[in-house]
mmCIF file with all atom_site columns, C-alpha atoms in Angstrom:
data_model
loop_
_atom_site.group_PDB
_atom_site.id
_atom_site.type_symbol
_atom_site.label_atom_id
_atom_site.label_alt_id
_atom_site.label_comp_id
_atom_site.label_asym_id
_atom_site.label_entity_id
_atom_site.label_seq_id
_atom_site.pdbx_PDB_ins_code
_atom_site.Cartn_x
_atom_site.Cartn_y
_atom_site.Cartn_z
_atom_site.occupancy
_atom_site.B_iso_or_equiv
_atom_site.pdbx_formal_charge
_atom_site.auth_seq_id
_atom_site.auth_comp_id
_atom_site.auth_asym_id
_atom_site.auth_atom_id
_atom_site.pdbx_PDB_model_num
ATOM 1   C CA . UNK A 1 1   ? 0.000   0.000  0.000  1.00 95.00 ? 1   UNK A CA 1
ATOM 2   C CA . UNK A 1 2   ? 1.202   3.520  -0.797 1.00 96.00 ? 2   UNK A CA 1
ATOM 3   C CA . UNK A 1 3   ? 0.836   5.777  2.243  1.00 97.00 ? 3   UNK A CA 1
ATOM 4   C CA . UNK A 1 4   ? 1.312   9.519  1.852  1.00 97.00 ? 4   UNK A CA 1
ATOM 5   C CA . UNK A 1 5   ? 2.559   12.033 4.372  1.00 97.00 ? 5   UNK A CA 1
ATOM 6   C CA . UNK A 1 6   ? 1.783   15.709 3.798  1.00 96.00 ? 6   UNK A CA 1
ATOM 7   C CA . UNK A 1 7   ? 3.021   18.532 6.032  1.00 95.00 ? 7   UNK A CA 1
ATOM 8   C CA . UNK A 1 8   ? 2.785   22.304 6.029  1.00 93.00 ? 8   UNK A CA 1
ATOM 9   C CA . UNK A 1 9   ? 4.272   24.472 8.769  1.00 88.00 ? 9   UNK A CA 1
ATOM 10  C CA . UNK A 1 10  ? 1.149   26.371 9.830  1.00 86.00 ? 10  UNK A CA 1
ATOM 11  C CA . UNK A 1 11  ? -2.611  25.871 9.887  1.00 84.00 ? 11  UNK A CA 1
ATOM 12  C CA . UNK A 1 12  ? -3.012  28.740 7.395  1.00 87.00 ? 12  UNK A CA 1
ATOM 13  C CA . UNK A 1 13  ? -0.923  27.065 4.697  1.00 90.00 ? 13  UNK A CA 1
ATOM 14  C CA . UNK A 1 14  ? -2.633  24.967 2.033  1.00 92.00 ? 14  UNK A CA 1
ATOM 15  C CA . UNK A 1 15  ? -1.936  21.269 1.426  1.00 93.00 ? 15  UNK A CA 1
ATOM 16  C CA . UNK A 1 16  ? -3.602  21.059 -2.011 1.00 93.00 ? 16  UNK A CA 1
ATOM 17  C CA . UNK A 1 17  ? -0.396  20.936 -4.063 1.00 94.00 ? 17  UNK A CA 1
ATOM 18  C CA . UNK A 1 18  ? 1.053   18.083 -2.003 1.00 94.00 ? 18  UNK A CA 1
ATOM 19  C CA . UNK A 1 19  ? -2.269  16.215 -1.964 1.00 94.00 ? 19  UNK A CA 1
ATOM 20  C CA . UNK A 1 20  ? -2.476  16.493 -5.786 1.00 95.00 ? 20  UNK A CA 1
ATOM 21  C CA . UNK A 1 21  ? 0.989   14.923 -6.034 1.00 94.00 ? 21  UNK A CA 1
ATOM 22  C CA . UNK A 1 22  ? -0.156  12.106 -3.727 1.00 95.00 ? 22  UNK A CA 1
ATOM 23  C CA . UNK A 1 23  ? -3.203  11.540 -5.945 1.00 95.00 ? 23  UNK A CA 1
ATOM 24  C CA . UNK A 1 24  ? -1.043  11.523 -9.114 1.00 94.00 ? 24  UNK A CA 1
ATOM 25  C CA . UNK A 1 25  ? 1.284   8.926  -7.534 1.00 92.00 ? 25  UNK A CA 1
ATOM 26  C CA . UNK A 1 26  ? -1.594  6.614  -6.616 1.00 94.00 ? 26  UNK A CA 1
ATOM 27  C CA . UNK A 1 27  ? -1.325  7.055  -2.857 1.00 96.00 ? 27  UNK A CA 1
ATOM 28  C CA . UNK A 1 28  ? -4.164  5.225  -1.110 1.00 96.00 ? 28  UNK A CA 1
ATOM 29  C CA . UNK A 1 29  ? -4.057  6.808  2.376  1.00 97.00 ? 29  UNK A CA 1
ATOM 30  C CA . UNK A 1 30  ? -2.776  10.258 3.378  1.00 97.00 ? 30  UNK A CA 1
ATOM 31  C CA . UNK A 1 31  ? -1.790  11.642 6.774  1.00 97.00 ? 31  UNK A CA 1
ATOM 32  C CA . UNK A 1 32  ? -1.632  15.463 7.049  1.00 95.00 ? 32  UNK A CA 1
ATOM 33  C CA . UNK A 1 33  ? 0.120   17.556 9.725  1.00 94.00 ? 33  UNK A CA 1
ATOM 34  C CA . UNK A 1 34  ? -0.080  21.342 9.923  1.00 92.00 ? 34  UNK A CA 1
ATOM 35  C CA . UNK A 1 35  ? 2.898   21.817 12.221 1.00 88.00 ? 35  UNK A CA 1
ATOM 36  C CA . UNK A 1 36  ? 6.540   22.794 12.072 1.00 85.00 ? 36  UNK A CA 1
ATOM 37  C CA . UNK A 1 37  ? 8.909   20.006 11.118 1.00 81.00 ? 37  UNK A CA 1
ATOM 38  C CA . UNK A 1 38  ? 11.457  21.043 13.738 1.00 81.00 ? 38  UNK A CA 1
ATOM 39  C CA . UNK A 1 39  ? 10.893  17.765 15.578 1.00 80.00 ? 39  UNK A CA 1
ATOM 40  C CA . UNK A 1 40  ? 9.117   14.468 15.016 1.00 85.00 ? 40  UNK A CA 1
ATOM 41  C CA . UNK A 1 41  ? 6.445   14.944 17.714 1.00 88.00 ? 41  UNK A CA 1
ATOM 42  C CA . UNK A 1 42  ? 3.584   15.353 15.245 1.00 93.00 ? 42  UNK A CA 1
ATOM 43  C CA . UNK A 1 43  ? 0.229   13.582 15.734 1.00 94.00 ? 43  UNK A CA 1
ATOM 44  C CA . UNK A 1 44  ? -0.383  12.532 12.127 1.00 95.00 ? 44  UNK A CA 1
ATOM 45  C CA . UNK A 1 45  ? 3.223   11.408 11.674 1.00 95.00 ? 45  UNK A CA 1
ATOM 46  C CA . UNK A 1 46  ? 2.812   9.192  14.740 1.00 95.00 ? 46  UNK A CA 1
ATOM 47  C CA . UNK A 1 47  ? -0.489  7.814  13.386 1.00 96.00 ? 47  UNK A CA 1
ATOM 48  C CA . UNK A 1 48  ? 1.185   7.081  10.052 1.00 96.00 ? 48  UNK A CA 1
ATOM 49  C CA . UNK A 1 49  ? 4.081   5.264  11.727 1.00 95.00 ? 49  UNK A CA 1
ATOM 50  C CA . UNK A 1 50  ? 1.573   3.160  13.695 1.00 96.00 ? 50  UNK A CA 1
ATOM 51  C CA . UNK A 1 51  ? -0.485  2.483  10.547 1.00 96.00 ? 51  UNK A CA 1
ATOM 52  C CA . UNK A 1 52  ? 2.204   1.292  8.104  1.00 97.00 ? 52  UNK A CA 1
ATOM 53  C CA . UNK A 1 53  ? 2.973   -2.399 7.638  1.00 96.00 ? 53  UNK A CA 1
ATOM 54  C CA . UNK A 1 54  ? 5.641   -4.542 5.979  1.00 96.00 ? 54  UNK A CA 1
ATOM 55  C CA . UNK A 1 55  ? 5.646   -3.984 2.229  1.00 95.00 ? 55  UNK A CA 1
ATOM 56  C CA . UNK A 1 56  ? 4.077   -0.504 2.389  1.00 96.00 ? 56  UNK A CA 1
ATOM 57  C CA . UNK A 1 57  ? 5.719   2.528  0.816  1.00 96.00 ? 57  UNK A CA 1
ATOM 58  C CA . UNK A 1 58  ? 5.659   5.959  2.440  1.00 97.00 ? 58  UNK A CA 1
ATOM 59  C CA . UNK A 1 59  ? 5.461   8.746  -0.153 1.00 96.00 ? 59  UNK A CA 1
ATOM 60  C CA . UNK A 1 60  ? 6.272   12.425 0.434  1.00 96.00 ? 60  UNK A CA 1
ATOM 61  C CA . UNK A 1 61  ? 6.440   15.400 -1.926 1.00 95.00 ? 61  UNK A CA 1
ATOM 62  C CA . UNK A 1 62  ? 9.904   16.266 -0.567 1.00 92.00 ? 62  UNK A CA 1
ATOM 63  C CA . UNK A 1 63  ? 11.917  14.729 2.258  1.00 87.00 ? 63  UNK A CA 1
ATOM 64  C CA . UNK A 1 64  ? 11.812  18.132 4.012  1.00 88.00 ? 64  UNK A CA 1
ATOM 65  C CA . UNK A 1 65  ? 8.094   17.444 4.608  1.00 92.00 ? 65  UNK A CA 1
ATOM 66  C CA . UNK A 1 66  ? 9.047   14.409 6.701  1.00 91.00 ? 66  UNK A CA 1
ATOM 67  C CA . UNK A 1 67  ? 11.893  15.983 8.709  1.00 88.00 ? 67  UNK A CA 1
ATOM 68  C CA . UNK A 1 68  ? 13.932  19.185 8.863  1.00 81.00 ? 68  UNK A CA 1
ATOM 69  C CA . UNK A 1 69  ? 17.116  17.809 10.408 1.00 79.00 ? 69  UNK A CA 1
ATOM 70  C CA . UNK A 1 70  ? 19.356  15.136 8.929  1.00 77.00 ? 70  UNK A CA 1
ATOM 71  C CA . UNK A 1 71  ? 19.305  13.228 12.205 1.00 79.00 ? 71  UNK A CA 1
ATOM 72  C CA . UNK A 1 72  ? 15.475  13.151 12.369 1.00 85.00 ? 72  UNK A CA 1
ATOM 73  C CA . UNK A 1 73  ? 15.182  12.226 8.694  1.00 85.00 ? 73  UNK A CA 1
ATOM 74  C CA . UNK A 1 74  ? 17.643  9.353  8.920  1.00 82.00 ? 74  UNK A CA 1
ATOM 75  C CA . UNK A 1 75  ? 16.048  8.117  12.176 1.00 85.00 ? 75  UNK A CA 1
ATOM 76  C CA . UNK A 1 76  ? 12.615  8.086  10.510 1.00 91.00 ? 76  UNK A CA 1
ATOM 77  C CA . UNK A 1 77  ? 13.963  6.307  7.423  1.00 88.00 ? 77  UNK A CA 1
ATOM 78  C CA . UNK A 1 78  ? 15.621  3.735  9.719  1.00 86.00 ? 78  UNK A CA 1
ATOM 79  C CA . UNK A 1 79  ? 12.296  3.273  11.566 1.00 92.00 ? 79  UNK A CA 1
ATOM 80  C CA . UNK A 1 80  ? 10.578  2.693  8.208  1.00 94.00 ? 80  UNK A CA 1
ATOM 81  C CA . UNK A 1 81  ? 13.271  0.222  7.136  1.00 90.00 ? 81  UNK A CA 1
ATOM 82  C CA . UNK A 1 82  ? 12.955  -1.644 10.461 1.00 93.00 ? 82  UNK A CA 1
ATOM 83  C CA . UNK A 1 83  ? 9.238   -2.112 9.687  1.00 94.00 ? 83  UNK A CA 1
ATOM 84  C CA . UNK A 1 84  ? 10.014  -3.296 6.149  1.00 95.00 ? 84  UNK A CA 1
ATOM 85  C CA . UNK A 1 85  ? 8.620   -0.092 4.630  1.00 96.00 ? 85  UNK A CA 1
ATOM 86  C CA . UNK A 1 86  ? 10.141  1.749  1.664  1.00 95.00 ? 86  UNK A CA 1
ATOM 87  C CA . UNK A 1 87  ? 10.320  5.514  1.244  1.00 95.00 ? 87  UNK A CA 1
ATOM 88  C CA . UNK A 1 88  ? 9.785   7.644  -1.869 1.00 94.00 ? 88  UNK A CA 1
ATOM 89  C CA . UNK A 1 89  ? 10.481  11.362 -2.073 1.00 92.00 ? 89  UNK A CA 1
ATOM 90  C CA . UNK A 1 90  ? 8.940   12.630 -5.304 1.00 92.00 ? 90  UNK A CA 1
ATOM 91  C CA . UNK A 1 91  ? 10.833  15.937 -5.616 1.00 91.00 ? 91  UNK A CA 1
ATOM 92  C CA . UNK A 1 92  ? 14.286  14.452 -5.103 1.00 86.00 ? 92  UNK A CA 1
ATOM 93  C CA . UNK A 1 93  ? 13.418  11.255 -7.018 1.00 87.00 ? 93  UNK A CA 1
ATOM 94  C CA . UNK A 1 94  ? 14.544  9.078  -4.105 1.00 89.00 ? 94  UNK A CA 1
ATOM 95  C CA . UNK A 1 95  ? 13.346  5.500  -3.656 1.00 92.00 ? 95  UNK A CA 1
ATOM 96  C CA . UNK A 1 96  ? 14.869  3.597  -0.727 1.00 91.00 ? 96  UNK A CA 1
ATOM 97  C CA . UNK A 1 97  ? 13.978  0.265  -2.275 1.00 89.00 ? 97  UNK A CA 1
ATOM 98  C CA . UNK A 1 98  ? 17.181  0.751  -4.317 1.00 90.00 ? 98  UNK A CA 1
ATOM 99  C CA . UNK A 1 99  ? 20.800  1.116  -3.079 1.00 90.00 ? 99  UNK A CA 1
ATOM 100 C CA . UNK A 1 100 ? 21.134  4.274  -5.198 1.00 90.00 ? 100 UNK A CA 1
ATOM 101 C CA . UNK A 1 101 ? 18.048  5.723  -3.548 1.00 87.00 ? 101 UNK A CA 1
ATOM 102 C CA . UNK A 1 102 ? 19.423  5.090  -0.074 1.00 82.00 ? 102 UNK A CA 1
ATOM 103 C CA . UNK A 1 103 ? 22.749  6.728  -1.011 1.00 88.00 ? 103 UNK A CA 1
ATOM 104 C CA . UNK A 1 104 ? 21.031  9.751  -2.579 1.00 85.00 ? 104 UNK A CA 1
ATOM 105 C CA . UNK A 1 105 ? 18.815  10.178 0.483  1.00 78.00 ? 105 UNK A CA 1
ATOM 106 C CA . UNK A 1 106 ? 21.812  10.362 2.783  1.00 79.00 ? 106 UNK A CA 1
ATOM 107 C CA . UNK A 1 107 ? 23.597  12.859 0.506  1.00 86.00 ? 107 UNK A CA 1
ATOM 108 C CA . UNK A 1 108 ? 20.547  15.112 0.052  1.00 76.00 ? 108 UNK A CA 1
ATOM 109 C CA . UNK A 1 109 ? 19.746  15.063 3.748  1.00 73.00 ? 109 UNK A CA 1
ATOM 110 C CA . UNK A 1 110 ? 23.312  16.073 4.602  1.00 81.00 ? 110 UNK A CA 1
ATOM 111 C CA . UNK A 1 111 ? 23.221  18.925 2.092  1.00 81.00 ? 111 UNK A CA 1
ATOM 112 C CA . UNK A 1 112 ? 19.864  20.177 3.402  1.00 75.00 ? 112 UNK A CA 1
ATOM 113 C CA . UNK A 1 113 ? 21.147  20.177 6.979  1.00 79.00 ? 113 UNK A CA 1
ATOM 114 C CA . UNK A 1 114 ? 24.310  21.995 5.877  1.00 87.00 ? 114 UNK A CA 1
ATOM 115 C CA . UNK A 1 115 ? 22.262  24.618 4.016  1.00 82.00 ? 115 UNK A CA 1
ATOM 116 C CA . UNK A 1 116 ? 19.970  25.170 7.021  1.00 81.00 ? 116 UNK A CA 1
ATOM 117 C CA . UNK A 1 117 ? 22.925  25.557 9.394  1.00 89.00 ? 117 UNK A CA 1
ATOM 118 C CA . UNK A 1 118 ? 24.604  28.030 7.002  1.00 91.00 ? 118 UNK A CA 1
ATOM 119 C CA . UNK A 1 119 ? 21.366  30.054 6.794  1.00 89.00 ? 119 UNK A CA 1
ATOM 120 C CA . UNK A 1 120 ? 21.093  30.188 10.599 1.00 90.00 ? 120 UNK A CA 1
ATOM 121 C CA . UNK A 1 121 ? 24.758  31.163 10.891 1.00 94.00 ? 121 UNK A CA 1
ATOM 122 C CA . UNK A 1 122 ? 24.284  34.019 8.382  1.00 93.00 ? 122 UNK A CA 1
ATOM 123 C CA . UNK A 1 123 ? 21.189  35.107 10.291 1.00 91.00 ? 123 UNK A CA 1
ATOM 124 C CA . UNK A 1 124 ? 23.093  35.194 13.607 1.00 91.00 ? 124 UNK A CA 1
ATOM 125 C CA . UNK A 1 125 ? 25.929  37.151 11.979 1.00 93.00 ? 125 UNK A CA 1
ATOM 126 C CA . UNK A 1 126 ? 23.467  39.651 10.466 1.00 91.00 ? 126 UNK A CA 1
ATOM 127 C CA . UNK A 1 127 ? 21.730  40.162 13.806 1.00 89.00 ? 127 UNK A CA 1
ATOM 128 C CA . UNK A 1 128 ? 25.077  40.696 15.569 1.00 90.00 ? 128 UNK A CA 1
ATOM 129 C CA . UNK A 1 129 ? 26.065  43.338 13.001 1.00 91.00 ? 129 UNK A CA 1
ATOM 130 C CA . UNK A 1 130 ? 22.663  45.055 13.227 1.00 88.00 ? 130 UNK A CA 1
ATOM 131 C CA . UNK A 1 131 ? 22.878  45.081 17.039 1.00 87.00 ? 131 UNK A CA 1
ATOM 132 C CA . UNK A 1 132 ? 26.381  46.571 16.908 1.00 89.00 ? 132 UNK A CA 1
ATOM 133 C CA . UNK A 1 133 ? 25.060  49.301 14.606 1.00 90.00 ? 133 UNK A CA 1
ATOM 134 C CA . UNK A 1 134 ? 22.048  49.899 16.877 1.00 86.00 ? 134 UNK A CA 1
ATOM 135 C CA . UNK A 1 135 ? 19.585  48.829 14.178 1.00 84.00 ? 135 UNK A CA 1
ATOM 136 C CA . UNK A 1 136 ? 18.271  45.642 15.790 1.00 80.00 ? 136 UNK A CA 1
ATOM 137 C CA . UNK A 1 137 ? 15.882  45.791 18.687 1.00 76.00 ? 137 UNK A CA 1
ATOM 138 C CA . UNK A 1 138 ? 14.404  42.276 18.637 1.00 75.00 ? 138 UNK A CA 1
ATOM 139 C CA . UNK A 1 139 ? 10.710  41.506 18.778 1.00 74.00 ? 139 UNK A CA 1
ATOM 140 C CA . UNK A 1 140 ? 8.310   44.071 20.195 1.00 76.00 ? 140 UNK A CA 1
ATOM 141 C CA . UNK A 1 141 ? 7.052   43.089 23.640 1.00 75.00 ? 141 UNK A CA 1
ATOM 142 C CA . UNK A 1 142 ? 3.545   41.666 23.797 1.00 80.00 ? 142 UNK A CA 1
ATOM 143 C CA . UNK A 1 143 ? 1.181   44.322 25.124 1.00 83.00 ? 143 UNK A CA 1
ATOM 144 C CA . UNK A 1 144 ? -1.071  43.290 28.003 1.00 85.00 ? 144 UNK A CA 1
ATOM 145 C CA . UNK A 1 145 ? -3.629  45.474 29.760 1.00 87.00 ? 145 UNK A CA 1
ATOM 146 C CA . UNK A 1 146 ? -1.983  45.771 33.201 1.00 87.00 ? 146 UNK A CA 1
ATOM 147 C CA . UNK A 1 147 ? -5.276  46.207 35.107 1.00 90.00 ? 147 UNK A CA 1
ATOM 148 C CA . UNK A 1 148 ? -6.810  43.157 33.447 1.00 91.00 ? 148 UNK A CA 1
ATOM 149 C CA . UNK A 1 149 ? -3.619  41.155 34.037 1.00 90.00 ? 149 UNK A CA 1
ATOM 150 C CA . UNK A 1 150 ? -3.620  42.055 37.758 1.00 91.00 ? 150 UNK A CA 1
ATOM 151 C CA . UNK A 1 151 ? -7.303  41.088 38.101 1.00 93.00 ? 151 UNK A CA 1
ATOM 152 C CA . UNK A 1 152 ? -6.791  37.716 36.308 1.00 92.00 ? 152 UNK A CA 1
ATOM 153 C CA . UNK A 1 153 ? -3.527  37.120 38.193 1.00 92.00 ? 153 UNK A CA 1
ATOM 154 C CA . UNK A 1 154 ? -5.290  37.650 41.553 1.00 92.00 ? 154 UNK A CA 1
ATOM 155 C CA . UNK A 1 155 ? -8.069  35.188 40.639 1.00 93.00 ? 155 UNK A CA 1
ATOM 156 C CA . UNK A 1 156 ? -5.481  32.641 39.473 1.00 93.00 ? 156 UNK A CA 1
ATOM 157 C CA . UNK A 1 157 ? -3.303  33.008 42.575 1.00 92.00 ? 157 UNK A CA 1
ATOM 158 C CA . UNK A 1 158 ? -6.344  32.658 44.872 1.00 93.00 ? 158 UNK A CA 1
ATOM 159 C CA . UNK A 1 159 ? -7.295  29.404 43.097 1.00 92.00 ? 159 UNK A CA 1
ATOM 160 C CA . UNK A 1 160 ? -10.525 30.709 41.571 1.00 93.00 ? 160 UNK A CA 1
ATOM 161 C CA . UNK A 1 161 ? -9.338  29.876 38.037 1.00 93.00 ? 161 UNK A CA 1
ATOM 162 C CA . UNK A 1 162 ? -6.750  27.556 36.548 1.00 93.00 ? 162 UNK A CA 1
ATOM 163 C CA . UNK A 1 163 ? -3.623  28.773 34.765 1.00 91.00 ? 163 UNK A CA 1
ATOM 164 C CA . UNK A 1 164 ? -4.947  27.611 31.374 1.00 92.00 ? 164 UNK A CA 1
ATOM 165 C CA . UNK A 1 165 ? -8.099  29.683 31.926 1.00 92.00 ? 165 UNK A CA 1
ATOM 166 C CA . UNK A 1 166 ? -6.009  32.722 32.858 1.00 92.00 ? 166 UNK A CA 1
ATOM 167 C CA . UNK A 1 167 ? -3.902  32.269 29.703 1.00 91.00 ? 167 UNK A CA 1
ATOM 168 C CA . UNK A 1 168 ? -7.017  31.967 27.551 1.00 91.00 ? 168 UNK A CA 1
ATOM 169 C CA . UNK A 1 169 ? -8.654  35.028 29.103 1.00 90.00 ? 169 UNK A CA 1
ATOM 170 C CA . UNK A 1 170 ? -5.511  37.112 28.566 1.00 90.00 ? 170 UNK A CA 1
ATOM 171 C CA . UNK A 1 171 ? -4.901  35.543 25.126 1.00 89.00 ? 171 UNK A CA 1
ATOM 172 C CA . UNK A 1 172 ? -1.314  34.681 26.073 1.00 90.00 ? 172 UNK A CA 1
ATOM 173 C CA . UNK A 1 173 ? 0.767   31.629 25.300 1.00 89.00 ? 173 UNK A CA 1
ATOM 174 C CA . UNK A 1 174 ? 2.060   29.585 28.231 1.00 90.00 ? 174 UNK A CA 1
ATOM 175 C CA . UNK A 1 175 ? 5.648   30.940 28.050 1.00 89.00 ? 175 UNK A CA 1
ATOM 176 C CA . UNK A 1 176 ? 4.434   34.546 27.726 1.00 89.00 ? 176 UNK A CA 1
ATOM 177 C CA . UNK A 1 177 ? 1.977   34.144 30.604 1.00 91.00 ? 177 UNK A CA 1
ATOM 178 C CA . UNK A 1 178 ? 4.626   32.798 32.980 1.00 91.00 ? 178 UNK A CA 1
ATOM 179 C CA . UNK A 1 179 ? 7.155   35.406 31.832 1.00 89.00 ? 179 UNK A CA 1
ATOM 180 C CA . UNK A 1 180 ? 4.585   38.140 32.636 1.00 90.00 ? 180 UNK A CA 1
ATOM 181 C CA . UNK A 1 181 ? 3.836   36.491 36.020 1.00 92.00 ? 181 UNK A CA 1
ATOM 182 C CA . UNK A 1 182 ? 7.530   36.436 36.885 1.00 91.00 ? 182 UNK A CA 1
ATOM 183 C CA . UNK A 1 183 ? 7.963   40.085 35.891 1.00 88.00 ? 183 UNK A CA 1
ATOM 184 C CA . UNK A 1 184 ? 4.795   41.103 37.771 1.00 87.00 ? 184 UNK A CA 1
ATOM 185 C CA . UNK A 1 185 ? 5.885   39.300 40.944 1.00 88.00 ? 185 UNK A CA 1
ATOM 186 C CA . UNK A 1 186 ? 9.381   40.801 40.728 1.00 87.00 ? 186 UNK A CA 1
ATOM 187 C CA . UNK A 1 187 ? 7.855   44.288 40.409 1.00 85.00 ? 187 UNK A CA 1
ATOM 188 C CA . UNK A 1 188 ? 5.571   43.625 43.408 1.00 78.00 ? 188 UNK A CA 1
ATOM 189 C CA . UNK A 1 189 ? 8.584   42.621 45.529 1.00 80.00 ? 189 UNK A CA 1
ATOM 190 C CA . UNK A 1 190 ? 10.573  45.704 44.532 1.00 77.00 ? 190 UNK A CA 1
ATOM 191 C CA . UNK A 1 191 ? 7.637   47.958 45.560 1.00 72.00 ? 191 UNK A CA 1
ATOM 192 C CA . UNK A 1 192 ? 7.764   46.631 49.140 1.00 64.00 ? 192 UNK A CA 1
#
């Protein structure tokens, strides 16, 4: 059975192009994730890995849809091989049922990782230069209504609401909420 895996990085991105490729390649079942590929903790990827059986072939539009790092990609390919499952990457024309395909996969994955690391290195260098020139300020802080935060904080601290409810009410992510709590509590201590 041909099993397809489709991934886009955000919920807003469309999967149509990848799904069309899956259809053209005769894929019978597709698993779709709308998450970053920075790690392999993706629900549909896990479902796919549980679903596949010996003799199946996992098909992706590009190996970057399966994994972003060489290590993750090779670990996933090894997991597929351990289950007796082949891997096809349409864009790179890789088929792990052949020795040439396995060699090409390793080479392409190494090049992709190298390119990503070079991009990140250039980005860090550019930020350092911009900071030195006083042109880089980082992200703008998330604005929170201080009165509303204090009121929600007090209810949370007194046990009237849970942290997740406080985060939802303030429309803050977990890290931002706890960062604001820490800052708020530090300010309260310095006022005493």
